[in-house]
Short mmCIF file of C-alpha atoms in Angstrom, two decimals:
data_model
loop_
_atom_site.label_atom_id
_atom_site.label_comp_id
_atom_site.label_asym_id
_atom_site.label_seq_id
_atom_site.Cartn_x
_atom_site.Cartn_y
_atom_site.Cartn_z
CA UNK A 1 0.00 0.00 0.00
CA UNK A 2 1.18 3.54 -0.76
CA UNK A 3 1.26 5.69 2.38
CA UNK A 4 1.62 9.19 0.88
CA UNK A 5 -0.97 11.03 -1.21
CA UNK A 6 -0.73 14.65 -2.32
CA UNK A 7 2.59 16.38 -1.63
CA UNK A 8 2.97 20.16 -1.96
CA UNK A 9 6.36 21.88 -2.13
CA UNK A 10 7.17 25.57 -2.20
CA UNK A 11 10.05 26.03 -4.67
CA UNK A 12 12.59 28.76 -4.01
CA UNK A 13 13.82 30.72 -7.01
CA UNK A 14 16.22 33.59 -7.60
CA UNK A 15 14.66 37.03 -7.13
CA UNK A 16 12.67 37.76 -10.28
CA UNK A 17 12.83 41.20 -11.89
CA UNK A 18 11.57 42.79 -15.08
CA UNK A 19 12.89 40.97 -18.18
CA UNK A 20 13.93 37.90 -16.17
CA UNK A 21 13.63 34.72 -18.23
CA UNK A 22 10.82 33.22 -16.19
CA UNK A 23 10.55 30.04 -18.24
CA UNK A 24 14.16 29.10 -17.57
CA UNK A 25 14.03 30.18 -13.93
CA UNK A 26 10.98 28.01 -13.20
CA UNK A 27 12.34 24.92 -14.97
CA UNK A 28 15.88 25.26 -13.55
CA UNK A 29 14.60 25.85 -10.02
CA UNK A 30 12.42 22.75 -10.20
CA UNK A 31 15.26 20.58 -11.45
CA UNK A 32 17.60 21.86 -8.72
CA UNK A 33 14.94 21.33 -6.06
CA UNK A 34 14.41 17.77 -7.30
CA UNK A 35 18.13 17.06 -6.94
CA UNK A 36 18.53 18.66 -3.52
CA UNK A 37 15.35 17.16 -2.01
CA UNK A 38 15.53 13.85 -3.89
CA UNK A 39 12.02 13.86 -5.35
CA UNK A 40 10.98 12.59 -8.76
CA UNK A 41 8.56 13.90 -11.36
CA UNK A 42 5.34 12.13 -12.40
CA UNK A 43 2.70 12.51 -15.07
CA UNK A 44 -0.11 14.84 -13.97
CA UNK A 45 2.03 16.63 -11.41
CA UNK A 46 1.37 20.38 -11.27
CA UNK A 47 3.63 23.43 -11.42
CA UNK A 48 2.01 26.67 -10.27
CA UNK A 49 3.55 30.14 -10.59
CA UNK A 50 2.29 33.14 -8.66
CA UNK A 51 0.86 35.90 -10.85
CA UNK A 52 3.09 38.46 -9.12
CA UNK A 53 6.32 37.23 -10.68
CA UNK A 54 4.63 36.77 -14.06
CA UNK A 55 3.59 40.41 -14.12
CA UNK A 56 6.99 41.52 -12.83
CA UNK A 57 8.98 39.56 -15.41
CA UNK A 58 6.79 40.90 -18.22
CA UNK A 59 7.09 44.48 -16.95
CA UNK A 60 3.32 44.92 -16.84
CA UNK A 61 3.32 48.11 -14.77
CA UNK A 62 1.39 51.35 -14.93
CA UNK A 63 1.94 54.65 -13.11
CA UNK A 64 -0.51 56.85 -11.23
CA UNK A 65 -0.14 59.54 -13.91
CA UNK A 66 -0.93 57.03 -16.68
CA UNK A 67 -4.03 55.81 -14.84
CA UNK A 68 -5.11 59.41 -14.22
CA UNK A 69 -4.71 60.25 -17.91
CA UNK A 70 -6.78 57.27 -19.03
CA UNK A 71 -9.55 58.15 -16.55
CA UNK A 72 -9.55 61.78 -17.66
CA UNK A 73 -9.72 60.79 -21.34
CA UNK A 74 -12.57 58.31 -20.79
CA UNK A 75 -14.78 60.39 -18.50
CA UNK A 76 -14.08 63.91 -19.84
CA UNK A 77 -15.37 65.54 -16.64
CA UNK A 78 -14.00 66.87 -13.35
CA UNK A 79 -16.37 65.06 -10.97
CA UNK A 80 -17.21 61.35 -10.95
CA UNK A 81 -18.78 58.89 -8.56
CA UNK A 82 -16.91 55.81 -7.40
CA UNK A 83 -18.97 52.89 -6.17
CA UNK A 84 -18.09 49.82 -4.07
CA UNK A 85 -14.28 49.94 -3.76
CA UNK A 86 -12.66 47.26 -1.63
CA UNK A 87 -11.05 48.57 1.55
CA UNK A 88 -7.44 47.77 0.74
CA UNK A 89 -4.26 49.82 0.96
CA UNK A 90 -2.53 47.34 -1.33
CA UNK A 91 -5.27 46.96 -3.94
CA UNK A 92 -7.26 50.18 -4.16
CA UNK A 93 -5.34 53.00 -2.48
CA UNK A 94 -3.00 53.78 -5.39
CA UNK A 95 -5.94 53.61 -7.81
CA UNK A 96 -7.85 56.12 -5.69
CA UNK A 97 -4.85 58.45 -5.80
CA UNK A 98 -4.95 58.25 -9.59
CA UNK A 99 -8.67 59.04 -9.74
CA UNK A 100 -8.15 61.96 -7.36
CA UNK A 101 -5.30 63.25 -9.52
CA UNK A 102 -7.61 63.19 -12.55
CA UNK A 103 -10.61 64.86 -10.86
CA UNK A 104 -11.54 68.00 -8.95
CA UNK A 105 -14.15 66.12 -6.92
CA UNK A 106 -14.98 62.49 -6.11
CA UNK A 107 -18.11 61.11 -4.52
CA UNK A 108 -17.12 57.75 -3.08
CA UNK A 109 -19.83 55.22 -2.17
CA UNK A 110 -18.70 52.44 0.16
CA UNK A 111 -20.83 49.39 0.98
CA UNK A 112 -21.50 48.61 4.65
CA UNK A 113 -20.94 47.02 7.12
CA UNK A 114 -18.29 45.34 4.93
CA UNK A 115 -16.85 45.61 1.46
CA UNK A 116 -17.26 42.96 -1.23
CA UNK A 117 -14.49 40.74 0.14
CA UNK A 118 -15.42 41.06 3.82
CA UNK A 119 -13.32 43.97 5.13
CA UNK A 120 -15.40 45.75 7.79
CA UNK A 121 -15.97 49.50 7.72
CA UNK A 122 -17.83 49.62 11.04
CA UNK A 123 -18.72 47.73 14.20
CA UNK A 124 -21.53 45.37 13.19
CA UNK A 125 -23.05 45.27 16.66
CA UNK A 126 -23.28 49.07 16.70
CA UNK A 127 -24.99 48.94 13.32
CA UNK A 128 -27.62 46.54 14.70
CA UNK A 129 -28.25 48.89 17.61
CA UNK A 130 -28.32 52.06 15.48
CA UNK A 131 -31.71 51.61 13.82
CA UNK A 132 -30.10 52.07 10.40
CA UNK A 133 -31.49 49.85 7.65
CA UNK A 134 -28.54 48.62 5.52
CA UNK A 135 -30.90 47.64 2.68
CA UNK A 136 -32.21 51.16 2.14
CA UNK A 137 -30.38 53.81 4.15
CA UNK A 138 -27.56 56.12 3.11
CA UNK A 139 -25.06 56.98 5.84
CA UNK A 140 -23.41 60.35 5.28
CA UNK A 141 -19.98 61.25 6.65
CA UNK A 142 -21.34 63.15 9.64
CA UNK A 143 -23.49 60.20 10.73
CA UNK A 144 -20.67 57.73 10.11
CA UNK A 145 -18.23 59.61 12.33
CA UNK A 146 -20.84 60.15 15.04
CA UNK A 147 -21.86 56.49 15.24
CA UNK A 148 -18.92 54.46 13.87
CA UNK A 149 -15.93 56.79 13.54
CA UNK A 150 -13.85 55.05 16.22
CA UNK A 151 -13.78 51.80 14.21
CA UNK A 152 -10.41 50.28 13.26
CA UNK A 153 -9.92 47.27 10.98
CA UNK A 154 -9.28 44.08 12.95
CA UNK A 155 -6.04 43.21 11.14
CA UNK A 156 -4.64 46.53 9.90
CA UNK A 157 -5.73 48.85 12.73
CA UNK A 158 -6.72 51.43 10.10
CA UNK A 159 -9.98 53.32 9.62
CA UNK A 160 -10.36 53.23 5.83
CA UNK A 161 -12.75 56.20 5.64
CA UNK A 162 -10.01 58.34 7.19
CA UNK A 163 -7.37 56.73 5.00
CA UNK A 164 -9.21 57.25 1.71
CA UNK A 165 -10.15 60.83 2.58
CA UNK A 166 -6.52 61.67 3.30
CA UNK A 167 -5.37 60.12 -0.01
CA UNK A 168 -7.76 62.28 -2.04
CA UNK A 169 -6.87 65.44 -0.12
CA UNK A 170 -3.16 64.87 -0.77
CA UNK A 171 -3.97 65.03 -4.49
CA UNK A 172 -5.86 68.32 -4.01
CA UNK A 173 -9.17 66.63 -4.77
CA UNK A 174 -12.42 67.25 -2.90
CA UNK A 175 -13.94 63.99 -1.69
CA UNK A 176 -17.38 63.22 -0.32
CA UNK A 177 -17.93 59.76 1.18
CA UNK A 178 -21.29 58.05 1.60
CA UNK A 179 -22.11 54.54 2.74
CA UNK A 180 -24.90 52.70 0.92
CA UNK A 181 -25.56 49.23 -0.49
CA UNK A 182 -27.79 50.15 -3.43
CA UNK A 183 -25.52 51.20 -6.31
CA UNK A 184 -28.22 53.54 -7.62
CA UNK A 185 -27.68 55.82 -4.60
CA UNK A 186 -24.53 57.20 -6.23
CA UNK A 187 -26.70 58.66 -8.98
CA UNK A 188 -28.16 61.10 -6.44
CA UNK A 189 -24.74 62.75 -6.48
CA UNK A 190 -23.21 62.15 -9.93
CA UNK A 191 -24.31 60.46 -13.17
CA UNK A 192 -20.80 59.49 -14.36
CA UNK A 193 -19.56 56.54 -12.32
CA UNK A 194 -16.49 54.33 -12.04
CA UNK A 195 -17.57 50.91 -10.77
CA UNK A 196 -14.89 49.49 -8.45
CA UNK A 197 -16.26 46.14 -7.27
CA UNK A 198 -14.73 42.91 -8.57
CA UNK A 199 -16.96 39.84 -8.70
CA UNK A 200 -20.27 41.72 -8.68
CA UNK A 201 -19.16 44.35 -11.20
CA UNK A 202 -21.32 43.12 -14.07
CA UNK A 203 -24.54 43.47 -12.07
CA UNK A 204 -23.47 46.85 -10.69
CA UNK A 205 -22.65 48.23 -14.13
CA UNK A 206 -25.90 46.88 -15.59
CA UNK A 207 -27.96 48.49 -12.82
CA UNK A 208 -26.27 51.86 -13.22
CA UNK A 209 -26.51 51.87 -17.01
CA UNK A 210 -30.24 51.17 -16.77
CA UNK A 211 -30.69 54.16 -14.47
CA UNK A 212 -28.23 56.75 -15.79
CA UNK A 213 -27.48 58.44 -19.09
CA UNK A 214 -23.96 59.18 -17.89
CA UNK A 215 -20.70 57.34 -18.55
CA UNK A 216 -20.57 54.08 -16.57
CA UNK A 217 -17.22 52.28 -16.59
CA UNK A 218 -15.52 49.74 -14.34
CA UNK A 219 -11.94 49.26 -13.21
CA UNK A 220 -11.85 46.57 -15.89
CA UNK A 221 -12.39 49.30 -18.51
CA UNK A 222 -9.37 51.37 -17.44
CA UNK A 223 -5.90 50.62 -18.88
CA UNK A 224 -7.24 48.06 -21.34
CA UNK A 225 -4.77 49.58 -23.82
CA UNK A 226 -1.34 51.13 -23.29
CA UNK A 227 -1.14 54.78 -22.25
CA UNK A 228 2.10 56.35 -23.48
CA UNK A 229 3.73 52.92 -23.69
CA UNK A 230 2.50 51.70 -20.29
CA UNK A 231 1.49 48.20 -19.32
CA UNK A 232 -2.14 47.19 -19.72
CA UNK A 233 -4.56 44.31 -19.49
CA UNK A 234 -7.09 44.06 -22.31
CA UNK A 235 -9.43 41.77 -20.33
CA UNK A 236 -9.24 42.97 -16.73
CA UNK A 237 -7.86 46.51 -16.91
CA UNK A 238 -6.96 47.59 -13.37
CA UNK A 239 -8.64 44.61 -11.70
CA UNK A 240 -6.11 42.37 -9.98
CA UNK A 241 -3.52 45.15 -9.76
CA UNK A 242 -1.20 45.46 -6.75
CA UNK A 243 0.79 48.34 -5.30
CA UNK A 244 4.39 48.30 -6.52
CA UNK A 245 5.45 51.74 -5.29
CA UNK A 246 3.53 54.84 -4.17
CA UNK A 247 3.41 55.88 -7.84
CA UNK A 248 3.10 52.55 -9.65
CA UNK A 249 1.03 49.37 -9.70
CA UNK A 250 1.66 45.95 -11.21
CA UNK A 251 -1.22 44.76 -13.35
CA UNK A 252 -2.74 41.28 -13.51
CA UNK A 253 -0.87 39.07 -16.02
CA UNK A 254 -1.82 39.20 -19.67
CA UNK A 255 -0.89 37.10 -22.70
CA UNK A 256 0.67 34.35 -20.57
CA UNK A 257 -0.83 31.24 -22.15
CA UNK A 258 2.37 30.80 -24.14
CA UNK A 259 4.34 30.93 -20.89
CA UNK A 260 2.51 28.01 -19.26
CA UNK A 261 2.53 26.00 -22.50
CA UNK A 262 6.27 26.55 -23.00
CA UNK A 263 7.09 25.58 -19.41
CA UNK A 264 5.06 22.40 -19.86
CA UNK A 265 6.96 21.65 -23.06
CA UNK A 266 10.39 22.26 -21.45
CA UNK A 267 9.53 20.07 -18.47
CA UNK A 268 8.50 17.30 -20.84
CA UNK A 269 11.89 17.59 -22.57
CA UNK A 270 13.79 17.59 -19.25
CA UNK A 271 11.79 15.00 -17.28
CA UNK A 272 9.89 12.96 -19.86
CA UNK A 273 6.67 13.62 -17.91
CA UNK A 274 3.45 15.39 -18.84
CA UNK A 275 3.22 18.04 -16.12
CA UNK A 276 0.42 20.59 -15.86
CA UNK A 277 1.25 24.27 -15.41
CA UNK A 278 -0.83 27.18 -14.11
CA UNK A 279 -0.55 30.78 -12.97
CA UNK A 280 -2.37 31.61 -9.72
CA UNK A 281 -3.30 34.73 -7.82
CA UNK A 282 -5.42 35.02 -4.69
CA UNK A 283 -6.87 31.82 -3.34
CA UNK A 284 -10.65 31.51 -3.04
CA UNK A 285 -10.93 31.03 0.72
CA UNK A 286 -12.44 32.96 3.62
CA UNK A 287 -10.74 33.84 6.90
CA UNK A 288 -12.82 32.45 9.78
CA UNK A 289 -11.85 35.21 12.25
CA UNK A 290 -11.92 38.39 10.20
CA UNK A 291 -14.55 37.17 7.75
CA UNK A 292 -12.38 38.30 4.84
CA UNK A 293 -12.70 36.50 1.56
CA UNK A 294 -9.20 36.33 0.11
CA UNK A 295 -10.12 36.58 -3.57
CA UNK A 296 -9.40 40.20 -4.56
CA UNK A 297 -8.26 39.10 -8.04
CA UNK A 298 -10.87 38.76 -10.79
CA UNK A 299 -10.09 35.02 -11.10
CA UNK A 300 -7.87 32.58 -9.20
CA UNK A 301 -6.03 31.36 -12.30
CA UNK A 302 -5.92 33.43 -15.50
CA UNK A 303 -3.82 30.93 -17.48
CA UNK A 304 -3.34 27.15 -17.26
CA UNK A 305 -2.66 24.10 -19.40
CA UNK A 306 -5.53 22.00 -20.73
CA UNK A 307 -5.17 19.16 -18.24
CA UNK A 308 -6.41 21.45 -15.45
CA UNK A 309 -9.84 21.91 -16.97
CA UNK A 310 -12.74 20.43 -15.05
CA UNK A 311 -13.71 19.55 -11.48
CA UNK A 312 -13.13 16.60 -9.12
CA UNK A 313 -15.38 13.56 -9.46
CA UNK A 314 -14.99 11.86 -6.10
CA UNK A 315 -16.91 9.59 -3.79
CA UNK A 316 -17.07 10.28 -0.06
CA UNK A 317 -14.99 7.52 1.56
CA UNK A 318 -16.52 7.82 5.01
CA UNK A 319 -20.05 7.59 3.58
CA UNK A 320 -19.23 4.46 1.57
CA UNK A 321 -17.41 2.91 4.51
CA UNK A 322 -20.19 3.65 7.02
CA UNK A 323 -23.03 2.58 4.73
CA UNK A 324 -22.34 0.26 1.81
CA UNK A 325 -19.44 -1.51 3.53
CA UNK A 326 -20.50 -1.14 7.16
CA UNK A 327 -19.96 -4.86 7.82
CA UNK A 328 -16.40 -4.94 6.45
CA UNK A 329 -13.07 -4.10 8.09
CA UNK A 330 -9.32 -4.42 7.60
CA UNK A 331 -7.92 -5.57 4.28
CA UNK A 332 -11.34 -6.65 3.05
CA UNK A 333 -12.69 -3.12 3.56
CA UNK A 334 -9.63 -1.55 1.90
CA UNK A 335 -10.01 -3.70 -1.20
CA UNK A 336 -13.76 -3.08 -1.40
CA UNK A 337 -13.20 0.69 -1.21
CA UNK A 338 -10.52 0.55 -3.91
CA UNK A 339 -12.81 -1.40 -6.22
CA UNK A 340 -15.64 1.04 -5.56
CA UNK A 341 -13.40 3.94 -6.61
CA UNK A 342 -12.23 2.14 -9.75
CA UNK A 343 -15.83 1.42 -10.76
CA UNK A 344 -17.34 4.83 -9.92
CA UNK A 345 -19.46 6.62 -12.53
CA UNK A 346 -17.83 9.19 -14.78
CA UNK A 347 -20.20 11.85 -13.43
CA UNK A 348 -21.20 11.60 -9.76
CA UNK A 349 -22.80 15.05 -9.58
CA UNK A 350 -25.94 14.96 -7.44
CA UNK A 351 -25.44 11.42 -6.17
CA UNK A 352 -25.45 10.56 -2.48
CA UNK A 353 -22.04 8.92 -2.82
CA UNK A 354 -20.43 12.26 -3.68
CA UNK A 355 -22.28 14.33 -1.08
CA UNK A 356 -19.89 16.49 0.93
CA UNK A 357 -17.08 16.45 -1.65
CA UNK A 358 -15.84 19.65 -3.30
CA UNK A 359 -16.69 19.61 -7.01
CA UNK A 360 -15.37 23.11 -7.62
CA UNK A 361 -13.03 23.88 -10.50
CA UNK A 362 -9.57 22.36 -10.28
CA UNK A 363 -7.91 25.72 -10.89
CA UNK A 364 -9.76 27.34 -7.97
CA UNK A 365 -8.96 24.49 -5.57
CA UNK A 366 -5.33 24.19 -6.63
CA UNK A 367 -4.84 27.97 -6.70
CA UNK A 368 -6.05 28.22 -3.10
CA UNK A 369 -3.67 25.44 -2.07
CA UNK A 370 -0.80 27.25 -3.78
CA UNK A 371 -1.65 30.67 -2.31
CA UNK A 372 -1.60 29.23 1.20
CA UNK A 373 1.70 27.50 0.45
CA UNK A 374 3.57 30.44 -1.04
CA UNK A 375 2.05 33.11 1.20
CA UNK A 376 2.33 36.81 0.41
CA UNK A 377 5.46 37.79 2.29
CA UNK A 378 9.06 36.62 2.48
CA UNK A 379 8.86 32.84 1.98
CA UNK A 380 10.62 33.23 -1.37
CA UNK A 381 8.68 30.40 -3.02
CA UNK A 382 6.80 31.91 -5.99
CA UNK A 383 6.64 28.46 -7.60
CA UNK A 384 4.69 25.58 -6.07
CA UNK A 385 5.13 21.95 -7.10
CA UNK A 386 2.33 19.47 -6.41
CA UNK A 387 2.58 15.70 -6.75
CA UNK A 388 -0.29 13.25 -6.47
CA UNK A 389 -3.13 15.75 -6.61
CA UNK A 390 -5.08 13.64 -9.09
CA UNK A 391 -4.38 10.36 -7.27
CA UNK A 392 -6.96 8.51 -5.19
CA UNK A 393 -7.03 5.73 -2.62
CA UNK A 394 -7.19 3.02 -5.27
CA UNK A 395 -3.77 3.91 -6.72
CA UNK A 396 -0.85 1.93 -5.29
CA UNK A 397 1.88 3.29 -7.57
#
């Protein structure tokens, strides 16, 4: 019997900079890791590369001035509304500076009590006691500061209303902040709106376009083409961007299908194995303490090889063991379970045998595993190598 299933390894690489040959770095680092740690490669193993180093190596950056110019050209006004930004110094703060640099005035509508990905803007218990109806009511700045102004984010210790106001003021831009959960409320203040939410952006834009004759654009409509030779992302625009410096952000990777395909090809040449390759960003998981949903990127994996299409098709071992094979034990039970797995239907969706499994997309599951492995700090492992992910209990070799 084989006693090890899935194995996940964070792979250290040299520090990756703009114009680094990422293909060679990934392949060479894997081969060196295999030698030093004495592991072997197998068919259907997985190599995952964090989107950060992909964007860095491709030089897909854009400056605050370039963002401001694109916003100014697309809105052609001095006052716009912004609706549903996430409360993030890393993700949205630099973008807000760019909008403020392009405008004379901003009306910023924040959802409450939390943003789209679970960052709180107020004490939820105080909200319950306030008599405010979050489904209908607008909270103006004066009311916010009177009732909730002492709130600090659980993890960062920052009040994001204060933080965003200060950013706009530093750019010489007037800013008015309201809190409301109906996107149409912004139209009471301004008809031209930049939609800043991520996963709900399509519904938000549709609602606003149906109720306004102004210009309605999303972050995914800004920097979809180069501005004065800048980076860009034709599909996601500014979505998925990260702070690089106070004056620059790194955009979500673009045009990287060739990268994953070429790495797969090189690994085949070096190892003789068919290894899947993907690029991953934020994992799709939720923090149980802070209530924050990690996924601030538009997707978990923007590029991956064909073998990562699809979802798991698994039976629930404990259900089969406790029910169908309740009278078996030991080797007899093990063999019965293995045979059950080998004979399972090609599509178990909706069956009792698969109840409680996780038939989400492979790329979302694997990306979350990789994000937790590599972390977001100083681990120095932007490549993750996974063996045995597609194995099951019936496989002995």
